[in-house]
């Protein structure tokens, strides 16, 4: 076979580097009490820049998640299928403690080290950072309900990624999501119409919709719904304690311009079971603890994206 041309003046692929090879990042970590975690950050940065992880990122972006509302026999399943590379990225992120592990790490600088890891790892593939961030952010909000926090926080902080659909308290590790936005309200969650009706066992039955819910395969979600006392925060599991699926219907996935590796869904609740978190009628005050923490990661992720872009430009 003849050769039509030779490739000249093109940069080789950028691989085999460390995203933690960043003087400003490491200086900040040392200065503010996280120097003990520098070796962990460096190791994670080297992995983020490896050929293997960059290949995972490519495959996760090139093969977006696929929604399956029913199985081949007509049973409702409401599952999102991800490329195996997505699960590899998630497992690496959780095992390195980028999720809620910092809340269980009783050491000065634990959250700083976690933030540095998130920044270094997000330069590999940012989409899966969404459920990782929400899991981190769920803990301070969940602490408004001490009994639920005692049961769920150790699993949210566990360095184990378990994607199987099982009752949350029967798993070795959990991923958390957040669900607030509705069609009629957008960012004004006070306009939410999703209703929460109290049941005799202390749970509530949730009926309504959410216009945008990222990572719908998460194990538990913090959501907002209108209880008799007003807008209230609830913990809603994807799978109920008896192993049956909660009535959380995935209607469609968003067709997004960016962040294609992560699934974002429109969902409907048909008397889904949930438990109240925090003071009834003060749901915004409760869930804003989670919102604030995810916004911190939005800053970290944006900075990581700019750093990754600069690195590519300099390499080229």
PDB file of N, CA and C in Angstrom, residues 3-75:
ATOM      1  N   UNK A   3       2.082   5.176   0.437  1.00  0.00           N
ATOM      2  CA  UNK A   3       1.892   6.215   1.440  1.00  0.00           C
ATOM      3  C   UNK A   3       1.583   7.529   0.740  1.00  0.00           C
ATOM      4  N   UNK A   4       0.461   8.126   1.073  1.00  0.00           N
ATOM      5  CA  UNK A   4       0.070   9.371   0.400  1.00  0.00           C
ATOM      6  C   UNK A   4       0.829  10.578   0.919  1.00  0.00           C
ATOM      7  N   UNK A   5       1.236  10.532   2.200  1.00  0.00           N
ATOM      8  CA  UNK A   5       1.941  11.684   2.749  1.00  0.00           C
ATOM      9  C   UNK A   5       2.592  11.317   4.078  1.00  0.00           C
ATOM     10  N   UNK A   6       3.444  12.156   4.544  1.00  0.00           N
ATOM     11  CA  UNK A   6       4.067  12.021   5.856  1.00  0.00           C
ATOM     12  C   UNK A   6       3.493  13.081   6.783  1.00  0.00           C
ATOM     13  N   UNK A   7       3.214  12.677   8.030  1.00  0.00           N
ATOM     14  CA  UNK A   7       2.685  13.613   9.021  1.00  0.00           C
ATOM     15  C   UNK A   7       3.844  14.403   9.625  1.00  0.00           C
ATOM     16  N   UNK A   8       3.825  15.694   9.395  1.00  0.00           N
ATOM     17  CA  UNK A   8       4.870  16.566   9.919  1.00  0.00           C
ATOM     18  C   UNK A   8       4.227  17.735  10.674  1.00  0.00           C
ATOM     19  N   UNK A   9       5.000  18.326  11.559  1.00  0.00           N
ATOM     20  CA  UNK A   9       4.567  19.522  12.277  1.00  0.00           C
ATOM     21  C   UNK A   9       3.296  19.288  13.100  1.00  0.00           C
ATOM     22  N   UNK A  10       3.117  18.073  13.611  1.00  0.00           N
ATOM     23  CA  UNK A  10       2.005  17.772  14.518  1.00  0.00           C
ATOM     24  C   UNK A  10       2.582  17.281  15.838  1.00  0.00           C
ATOM     25  N   UNK A  11       2.061  17.807  16.924  1.00  0.00           N
ATOM     26  CA  UNK A  11       2.546  17.395  18.248  1.00  0.00           C
ATOM     27  C   UNK A  11       2.171  15.941  18.510  1.00  0.00           C
ATOM     28  N   UNK A  12       3.020  15.193  19.191  1.00  0.00           N
ATOM     29  CA  UNK A  12       2.652  13.824  19.585  1.00  0.00           C
ATOM     30  C   UNK A  12       1.559  13.866  20.649  1.00  0.00           C
ATOM     31  N   UNK A  13       0.852  12.757  20.866  1.00  0.00           N
ATOM     32  CA  UNK A  13      -0.193  12.739  21.904  1.00  0.00           C
ATOM     33  C   UNK A  13       0.389  13.126  23.261  1.00  0.00           C
ATOM     34  N   UNK A  14      -0.398  13.885  24.022  1.00  0.00           N
ATOM     35  CA  UNK A  14       0.018  14.283  25.369  1.00  0.00           C
ATOM     36  C   UNK A  14      -0.370  13.180  26.342  1.00  0.00           C
ATOM     37  N   UNK A  15       0.618  12.467  26.824  1.00  0.00           N
ATOM     38  CA  UNK A  15       0.367  11.380  27.759  1.00  0.00           C
ATOM     39  C   UNK A  15       1.633  11.133  28.566  1.00  0.00           C
ATOM     40  N   UNK A  16       1.490  10.370  29.640  1.00  0.00           N
ATOM     41  CA  UNK A  16       2.640  10.052  30.471  1.00  0.00           C
ATOM     42  C   UNK A  16       3.155  11.232  31.269  1.00  0.00           C
ATOM     43  N   UNK A  17       2.266  12.091  31.725  1.00  0.00           N
ATOM     44  CA  UNK A  17       2.631  13.247  32.541  1.00  0.00           C
ATOM     45  C   UNK A  17       1.830  13.203  33.841  1.00  0.00           C
ATOM     46  N   UNK A  18       2.051  14.170  34.713  1.00  0.00           N
ATOM     47  CA  UNK A  18       1.318  14.244  35.976  1.00  0.00           C
ATOM     48  C   UNK A  18       0.550  15.550  36.051  1.00  0.00           C
ATOM     49  N   UNK A  19      -0.743  15.465  36.307  1.00  0.00           N
ATOM     50  CA  UNK A  19      -1.549  16.670  36.488  1.00  0.00           C
ATOM     51  C   UNK A  19      -1.230  17.361  37.811  1.00  0.00           C
ATOM     52  N   UNK A  20      -0.522  16.672  38.694  1.00  0.00           N
ATOM     53  CA  UNK A  20      -0.120  17.275  39.976  1.00  0.00           C
ATOM     54  C   UNK A  20       1.246  17.934  39.885  1.00  0.00           C
ATOM     55  N   UNK A  21       1.852  17.909  38.716  1.00  0.00           N
ATOM     56  CA  UNK A  21       3.122  18.597  38.522  1.00  0.00           C
ATOM     57  C   UNK A  21       2.820  20.080  38.347  1.00  0.00           C
ATOM     58  N   UNK A  22       2.446  20.706  39.435  1.00  0.00           N
ATOM     59  CA  UNK A  22       1.888  22.058  39.432  1.00  0.00           C
ATOM     60  C   UNK A  22       2.410  22.765  40.684  1.00  0.00           C
ATOM     61  N   UNK A  23       3.367  23.638  40.500  1.00  0.00           N
ATOM     62  CA  UNK A  23       4.035  24.270  41.646  1.00  0.00           C
ATOM     63  C   UNK A  23       3.060  25.036  42.528  1.00  0.00           C
ATOM     64  N   UNK A  24       2.118  25.761  41.896  1.00  0.00           N
ATOM     65  CA  UNK A  24       1.163  26.553  42.681  1.00  0.00           C
ATOM     66  C   UNK A  24       0.268  25.651  43.522  1.00  0.00           C
ATOM     67  N   UNK A  25      -0.182  24.529  42.935  1.00  0.00           N
ATOM     68  CA  UNK A  25      -1.037  23.595  43.665  1.00  0.00           C
ATOM     69  C   UNK A  25      -0.317  23.026  44.884  1.00  0.00           C
ATOM     70  N   UNK A  26       0.871  22.505  44.681  1.00  0.00           N
ATOM     71  CA  UNK A  26       1.593  21.853  45.771  1.00  0.00           C
ATOM     72  C   UNK A  26       2.026  22.860  46.835  1.00  0.00           C
ATOM     73  N   UNK A  27       2.376  24.047  46.410  1.00  0.00           N
ATOM     74  CA  UNK A  27       2.744  25.088  47.380  1.00  0.00           C
ATOM     75  C   UNK A  27       1.559  25.426  48.281  1.00  0.00           C
ATOM     76  N   UNK A  28       0.384  25.547  47.694  1.00  0.00           N
ATOM     77  CA  UNK A  28      -0.813  25.861  48.475  1.00  0.00           C
ATOM     78  C   UNK A  28      -1.144  24.739  49.449  1.00  0.00           C
ATOM     79  N   UNK A  29      -1.009  23.498  49.001  1.00  0.00           N
ATOM     80  CA  UNK A  29      -1.292  22.352  49.864  1.00  0.00           C
ATOM     81  C   UNK A  29      -0.351  22.337  51.070  1.00  0.00           C
ATOM     82  N   UNK A  30       0.930  22.570  50.832  1.00  0.00           N
ATOM     83  CA  UNK A  30       1.893  22.587  51.938  1.00  0.00           C
ATOM     84  C   UNK A  30       1.621  23.748  52.886  1.00  0.00           C
ATOM     85  N   UNK A  31       1.329  24.907  52.322  1.00  0.00           N
ATOM     86  CA  UNK A  31       1.165  26.115  53.131  1.00  0.00           C
ATOM     87  C   UNK A  31      -0.021  26.017  54.080  1.00  0.00           C
ATOM     88  N   UNK A  32      -1.082  25.370  53.644  1.00  0.00           N
ATOM     89  CA  UNK A  32      -2.318  25.384  54.415  1.00  0.00           C
ATOM     90  C   UNK A  32      -2.607  24.069  55.140  1.00  0.00           C
ATOM     91  N   UNK A  33      -1.563  23.293  55.413  1.00  0.00           N
ATOM     92  CA  UNK A  33      -1.716  22.160  56.313  1.00  0.00           C
ATOM     93  C   UNK A  33      -1.975  20.823  55.671  1.00  0.00           C
ATOM     94  N   UNK A  34      -1.801  20.720  54.351  1.00  0.00           N
ATOM     95  CA  UNK A  34      -2.057  19.439  53.701  1.00  0.00           C
ATOM     96  C   UNK A  34      -0.811  18.754  53.187  1.00  0.00           C
ATOM     97  N   UNK A  35       0.357  19.188  53.659  1.00  0.00           N
ATOM     98  CA  UNK A  35       1.601  18.619  53.171  1.00  0.00           C
ATOM     99  C   UNK A  35       1.693  17.121  53.352  1.00  0.00           C
ATOM    100  N   UNK A  36       1.031  16.598  54.387  1.00  0.00           N
ATOM    101  CA  UNK A  36       1.050  15.150  54.630  1.00  0.00           C
ATOM    102  C   UNK A  36       0.432  14.361  53.475  1.00  0.00           C
ATOM    103  N   UNK A  37      -0.415  15.024  52.649  1.00  0.00           N
ATOM    104  CA  UNK A  37      -1.079  14.320  51.552  1.00  0.00           C
ATOM    105  C   UNK A  37      -0.402  14.497  50.206  1.00  0.00           C
ATOM    106  N   UNK A  38       0.778  15.128  50.199  1.00  0.00           N
ATOM    107  CA  UNK A  38       1.417  15.433  48.910  1.00  0.00           C
ATOM    108  C   UNK A  38       1.725  14.170  48.103  1.00  0.00           C
ATOM    109  N   UNK A  39       2.197  13.123  48.754  1.00  0.00           N
ATOM    110  CA  UNK A  39       2.508  11.900  48.019  1.00  0.00           C
ATOM    111  C   UNK A  39       1.254  11.307  47.377  1.00  0.00           C
ATOM    112  N   UNK A  40       0.116  11.360  48.091  1.00  0.00           N
ATOM    113  CA  UNK A  40      -1.137  10.860  47.536  1.00  0.00           C
ATOM    114  C   UNK A  40      -1.559  11.695  46.325  1.00  0.00           C
ATOM    115  N   UNK A  41      -1.420  13.005  46.414  1.00  0.00           N
ATOM    116  CA  UNK A  41      -1.793  13.897  45.317  1.00  0.00           C
ATOM    117  C   UNK A  41      -0.903  13.638  44.107  1.00  0.00           C
ATOM    118  N   UNK A  42       0.394  13.494  44.348  1.00  0.00           N
ATOM    119  CA  UNK A  42       1.330  13.239  43.248  1.00  0.00           C
ATOM    120  C   UNK A  42       1.022  11.908  42.556  1.00  0.00           C
ATOM    121  N   UNK A  43       0.729  10.894  43.339  1.00  0.00           N
ATOM    122  CA  UNK A  43       0.420   9.585  42.761  1.00  0.00           C
ATOM    123  C   UNK A  43      -0.849   9.647  41.913  1.00  0.00           C
ATOM    124  N   UNK A  44      -1.854  10.359  42.411  1.00  0.00           N
ATOM    125  CA  UNK A  44      -3.100  10.487  41.661  1.00  0.00           C
ATOM    126  C   UNK A  44      -2.888  11.299  40.385  1.00  0.00           C
ATOM    127  N   UNK A  45      -2.089  12.368  40.475  1.00  0.00           N
ATOM    128  CA  UNK A  45      -1.803  13.175  39.303  1.00  0.00           C
ATOM    129  C   UNK A  45      -1.098  12.385  38.219  1.00  0.00           C
ATOM    130  N   UNK A  46      -0.151  11.530  38.617  1.00  0.00           N
ATOM    131  CA  UNK A  46       0.550  10.687  37.647  1.00  0.00           C
ATOM    132  C   UNK A  46      -0.415   9.709  36.984  1.00  0.00           C
ATOM    133  N   UNK A  47      -1.365   9.206  37.761  1.00  0.00           N
ATOM    134  CA  UNK A  47      -2.344   8.290  37.173  1.00  0.00           C
ATOM    135  C   UNK A  47      -3.285   9.028  36.214  1.00  0.00           C
ATOM    136  N   UNK A  48      -3.664  10.247  36.578  1.00  0.00           N
ATOM    137  CA  UNK A  48      -4.555  11.025  35.715  1.00  0.00           C
ATOM    138  C   UNK A  48      -3.927  11.310  34.356  1.00  0.00           C
ATOM    139  N   UNK A  49      -2.610  11.456  34.322  1.00  0.00           N
ATOM    140  CA  UNK A  49      -1.929  11.736  33.069  1.00  0.00           C
ATOM    141  C   UNK A  49      -1.449  10.512  32.327  1.00  0.00           C
ATOM    142  N   UNK A  50      -1.777   9.335  32.839  1.00  0.00           N
ATOM    143  CA  UNK A  50      -1.313   8.094  32.216  1.00  0.00           C
ATOM    144  C   UNK A  50      -2.105   7.784  30.953  1.00  0.00           C
ATOM    145  N   UNK A  51      -1.508   6.981  30.088  1.00  0.00           N
ATOM    146  CA  UNK A  51      -2.177   6.578  28.849  1.00  0.00           C
ATOM    147  C   UNK A  51      -3.451   5.799  29.146  1.00  0.00           C
ATOM    148  N   UNK A  52      -3.422   4.968  30.197  1.00  0.00           N
ATOM    149  CA  UNK A  52      -4.594   4.161  30.537  1.00  0.00           C
ATOM    150  C   UNK A  52      -5.788   5.032  30.897  1.00  0.00           C
ATOM    151  N   UNK A  53      -5.590   5.988  31.798  1.00  0.00           N
ATOM    152  CA  UNK A  53      -6.703   6.823  32.249  1.00  0.00           C
ATOM    153  C   UNK A  53      -7.165   7.761  31.138  1.00  0.00           C
ATOM    154  N   UNK A  54      -6.266   8.270  30.348  1.00  0.00           N
ATOM    155  CA  UNK A  54      -6.670   9.124  29.235  1.00  0.00           C
ATOM    156  C   UNK A  54      -7.479   8.332  28.220  1.00  0.00           C
ATOM    157  N   UNK A  55      -7.214   7.045  28.110  1.00  0.00           N
ATOM    158  CA  UNK A  55      -8.028   6.202  27.238  1.00  0.00           C
ATOM    159  C   UNK A  55      -9.406   5.981  27.840  1.00  0.00           C
ATOM    160  N   UNK A  56      -9.469   5.790  29.177  1.00  0.00           N
ATOM    161  CA  UNK A  56     -10.777   5.703  29.825  1.00  0.00           C
ATOM    162  C   UNK A  56     -11.599   6.953  29.537  1.00  0.00           C
ATOM    163  N   UNK A  57     -10.974   8.104  29.677  1.00  0.00           N
ATOM    164  CA  UNK A  57     -11.673   9.370  29.462  1.00  0.00           C
ATOM    165  C   UNK A  57     -12.206   9.458  28.048  1.00  0.00           C
ATOM    166  N   UNK A  58     -11.385   9.079  27.074  1.00  0.00           N
ATOM    167  CA  UNK A  58     -11.815   9.131  25.677  1.00  0.00           C
ATOM    168  C   UNK A  58     -13.028   8.232  25.450  1.00  0.00           C
ATOM    169  N   UNK A  59     -12.980   7.028  25.984  1.00  0.00           N
ATOM    170  CA  UNK A  59     -14.082   6.091  25.762  1.00  0.00           C
ATOM    171  C   UNK A  59     -15.354   6.546  26.476  1.00  0.00           C
ATOM    172  N   UNK A  60     -15.215   7.086  27.684  1.00  0.00           N
ATOM    173  CA  UNK A  60     -16.396   7.542  28.429  1.00  0.00           C
ATOM    174  C   UNK A  60     -17.088   8.694  27.710  1.00  0.00           C
ATOM    175  N   UNK A  61     -16.320   9.578  27.108  1.00  0.00           N
ATOM    176  CA  UNK A  61     -16.902  10.708  26.372  1.00  0.00           C
ATOM    177  C   UNK A  61     -17.463  10.271  25.027  1.00  0.00           C
ATOM    178  N   UNK A  62     -16.808   9.312  24.368  1.00  0.00           N
ATOM    179  CA  UNK A  62     -17.234   8.870  23.033  1.00  0.00           C
ATOM    180  C   UNK A  62     -18.439   7.941  23.087  1.00  0.00           C
ATOM    181  N   UNK A  63     -18.719   7.366  24.256  1.00  0.00           N
ATOM    182  CA  UNK A  63     -19.835   6.422  24.407  1.00  0.00           C
ATOM    183  C   UNK A  63     -20.757   6.912  25.513  1.00  0.00           C
ATOM    184  N   UNK A  64     -21.616   7.876  25.216  1.00  0.00           N
ATOM    185  CA  UNK A  64     -22.480   8.463  26.247  1.00  0.00           C
ATOM    186  C   UNK A  64     -23.403   7.421  26.874  1.00  0.00           C
ATOM    187  N   UNK A  65     -23.907   7.675  28.061  1.00  0.00           N
ATOM    188  CA  UNK A  65     -24.821   6.743  28.727  1.00  0.00           C
ATOM    189  C   UNK A  65     -26.111   6.556  27.941  1.00  0.00           C
ATOM    190  N   UNK A  66     -26.696   5.377  28.104  1.00  0.00           N
ATOM    191  CA  UNK A  66     -27.916   5.003  27.382  1.00  0.00           C
ATOM    192  C   UNK A  66     -28.998   4.648  28.394  1.00  0.00           C
ATOM    193  N   UNK A  67     -30.186   5.213  28.218  1.00  0.00           N
ATOM    194  CA  UNK A  67     -31.307   4.954  29.123  1.00  0.00           C
ATOM    195  C   UNK A  67     -32.087   3.724  28.676  1.00  0.00           C
ATOM    196  N   UNK A  68     -32.372   2.849  29.634  1.00  0.00           N
ATOM    197  CA  UNK A  68     -33.259   1.705  29.410  1.00  0.00           C
ATOM    198  C   UNK A  68     -34.435   1.849  30.373  1.00  0.00           C
ATOM    199  N   UNK A  69     -35.584   2.225  29.851  1.00  0.00           N
ATOM    200  CA  UNK A  69     -36.758   2.365  30.719  1.00  0.00           C
ATOM    201  C   UNK A  69     -37.384   1.015  31.051  1.00  0.00           C
ATOM    202  N   UNK A  70     -37.296   0.043  30.112  1.00  0.00           N
ATOM    203  CA  UNK A  70     -37.898  -1.275  30.302  1.00  0.00           C
ATOM    204  C   UNK A  70     -36.910  -2.355  29.875  1.00  0.00           C
ATOM    205  N   UNK A  71     -37.091  -3.540  30.419  1.00  0.00           N
ATOM    206  CA  UNK A  71     -36.299  -4.666  29.924  1.00  0.00           C
ATOM    207  C   UNK A  71     -36.995  -5.277  28.713  1.00  0.00           C
ATOM    208  N   UNK A  72     -36.418  -6.318  28.154  1.00  0.00           N
ATOM    209  CA  UNK A  72     -36.940  -6.902  26.903  1.00  0.00           C
ATOM    210  C   UNK A  72     -38.312  -7.540  27.087  1.00  0.00           C
ATOM    211  N   UNK A  73     -38.715  -7.792  28.343  1.00  0.00           N
ATOM    212  CA  UNK A  73     -40.008  -8.416  28.607  1.00  0.00           C
ATOM    213  C   UNK A  73     -41.082  -7.409  29.004  1.00  0.00           C
ATOM    214  N   UNK A  74     -40.723  -6.120  28.991  1.00  0.00           N
ATOM    215  CA  UNK A  74     -41.705  -5.097  29.282  1.00  0.00           C
ATOM    216  C   UNK A  74     -41.744  -4.619  30.716  1.00  0.00           C
ATOM    217  N   UNK A  75     -40.847  -5.146  31.562  1.00  0.00           N
ATOM    218  CA  UNK A  75     -40.818  -4.700  32.959  1.00  0.00           C
ATOM    219  C   UNK A  75     -40.076  -3.369  33.062  1.00  0.00           C
TER     220      UNK A  75
END
